[in-house]
Each structure stands twice: as C-alpha cells, then as structure tokens.
Amino acid sequence: MTNIAILTGRIARDPDTRETKGGTSVTGITVVTDRPARDKDGKTYKDENGYTAKDSEFHRVTCFNGLAKTVGQYCSKGQLVSVQGRIHYTQWEDQDGVTRYGSEILADKVDFFSRANGGDNQDAPPID
C-alpha cells in the first residue's frame, strides 16, 4: 500500500517557519490548486470573462529539517511549486471537548517552478 501525494500549484501566503524545542526546523505553506468547476449536471461552464470556471482548493503542506529551511528561505506568496509527499490525518479535542479532524501533506520534496516574488534570491537553488 502506498500513500503518495503530488500537488502543483501556487503558494497562497508566505511560508511560516519555526523551530521545535528539539531543534527541528518546521515550515508550513499553503498550496492552491485549481480544477474545472462543474454545474449541477456535472458539466464545466464558462465564467463571465469566457474562461472555463475554476474551483480552488487550499492544501496545507508541512516541511521538516533542511527542506523546511530551504522552503522558508526561498519561497514566497504566488510562487509556482510542485510538492511530493504523503497525506497525514490528525484528530484532536478542542477546548470545548469537540473532536476535530484535519489533514495535511508532509512534504518529502518541493520543486520550484518559478522564483519567489521580490526579495533577493540569487542564491536560490536552480530551477530545472
């Protein structure tokens, strides 16, 4: 059995980088992907500008260690990336005792398809 997730999309907001008490670097990003929107009959349709309407989905992605440092340093909002990793599900109780569920992608690899917007990223890894 395999748990593999591959996403290609744009970063929705600047990365959030932190370090655990144990010294592990952790960076979180949100990757936005699009797919054709469908009407009640399951057919795609055009928006008011004549383009195929799209539905966007926002995916939480978490990176660790060296990958976390690289993503935190060289990625920014609007950048096109491809993420490879695995789907991770979590369950917790909130302060009111309600059971909550969440999911995220734990990244193994992040490829940069464009440079970060603004900033000095001359030392960024090469784009293939």
XYZ file of C-alpha atoms in Angstrom:
128
model
C 0.000 0.000 0.000
C 1.223 3.461 -0.851
C 0.449 6.946 0.429
C 1.775 9.433 -2.131
C 0.516 12.942 -2.828
C 1.712 15.169 -5.681
C 0.484 18.767 -5.940
C 1.389 21.521 -8.385
C 0.124 24.976 -7.582
C 0.908 28.425 -6.223
C 1.823 29.318 -2.662
C -1.134 31.163 -1.101
C 0.805 33.085 1.568
C 4.389 33.498 2.690
C 5.848 30.434 4.461
C 5.631 30.142 8.241
C 8.908 28.824 9.660
C 9.554 27.839 13.267
C 11.794 25.563 15.284
C 10.693 22.891 17.756
C 12.125 22.680 21.272
C 14.245 19.797 19.993
C 15.766 21.983 17.262
C 13.839 20.631 14.252
C 13.013 23.252 11.608
C 9.362 23.206 10.508
C 7.909 25.288 7.667
C 4.247 25.418 6.716
C 2.949 26.559 3.348
C -0.457 26.545 1.711
C -0.547 25.400 -1.914
C -3.545 26.357 -4.067
C -4.633 24.018 -6.861
C -7.432 24.569 -9.383
C -9.811 22.262 -11.177
C -12.648 22.957 -13.594
C -15.873 23.951 -11.832
C -18.950 21.905 -12.672
C -22.636 22.763 -12.698
C -25.408 20.621 -11.147
C -25.358 18.380 -14.246
C -21.632 17.731 -13.896
C -20.653 19.858 -16.911
C -17.942 22.504 -16.987
C -19.005 26.059 -17.761
C -17.542 29.456 -18.667
C -17.202 32.398 -16.290
C -18.242 35.982 -17.122
C -14.930 36.520 -18.984
C -15.365 33.468 -21.226
C -12.804 31.288 -19.426
C -13.551 27.863 -18.010
C -14.696 28.447 -14.418
C -12.384 27.006 -11.754
C -12.771 25.764 -8.198
C -9.728 26.320 -5.991
C -8.578 24.034 -3.202
C -6.130 25.029 -0.471
C -3.721 22.348 0.793
C -1.687 22.625 3.998
C 1.869 21.430 3.448
C 4.453 20.878 6.195
C 8.201 20.595 5.578
C 10.862 19.489 8.067
C 14.609 19.939 8.641
C 16.679 21.030 5.618
C 13.674 21.153 3.312
C 11.931 23.411 5.831
C 14.887 25.806 5.847
C 15.092 25.917 2.034
C 11.358 26.466 1.551
C 11.269 29.073 4.312
C 14.202 30.965 2.814
C 13.440 30.824 -0.916
C 9.651 30.556 -1.288
C 7.031 33.299 -1.111
C 3.399 34.002 -1.915
C 2.478 33.435 -5.568
C 5.399 31.159 -6.384
C 4.646 28.090 -8.522
C 5.802 24.865 -6.835
C 5.371 21.128 -7.044
C 5.142 19.186 -3.789
C 5.647 15.465 -3.327
C 4.863 13.854 0.000
C 2.264 11.910 1.912
C -1.172 12.654 3.318
C -1.286 12.854 7.117
C -4.513 12.924 9.146
C -4.837 14.269 12.685
C -7.530 14.177 15.351
C -7.758 16.330 18.483
C -10.188 17.732 21.006
C -10.705 21.491 21.063
C -11.151 23.499 24.269
C -14.893 22.752 24.246
C -14.304 18.990 24.091
C -15.377 18.704 20.445
C -13.415 16.192 18.375
C -11.801 17.893 15.379
C -10.114 16.395 12.335
C -7.505 17.757 9.948
C -5.267 16.725 7.105
C -2.010 17.974 5.653
C 0.694 16.933 3.221
C 4.021 16.043 4.838
C 6.468 17.061 2.120
C 9.413 14.938 1.025
C 10.303 17.172 -1.925
C 9.433 20.674 -3.147
C 10.392 21.751 -6.677
C 10.434 25.452 -7.548
C 8.895 26.217 -10.952
C 9.316 29.967 -10.569
C 11.409 32.322 -8.464
C 9.994 33.924 -5.348
C 8.283 37.275 -5.836
C 10.540 40.116 -4.727
C 13.442 39.804 -2.334
C 16.978 38.741 -3.069
C 17.063 35.084 -4.013
C 20.210 34.988 -6.107
C 21.466 32.049 -4.025
C 18.266 30.057 -4.549
C 18.605 26.509 -5.866
C 18.443 26.275 -9.667
C 15.114 25.832 -11.405
C 15.078 22.726 -13.618
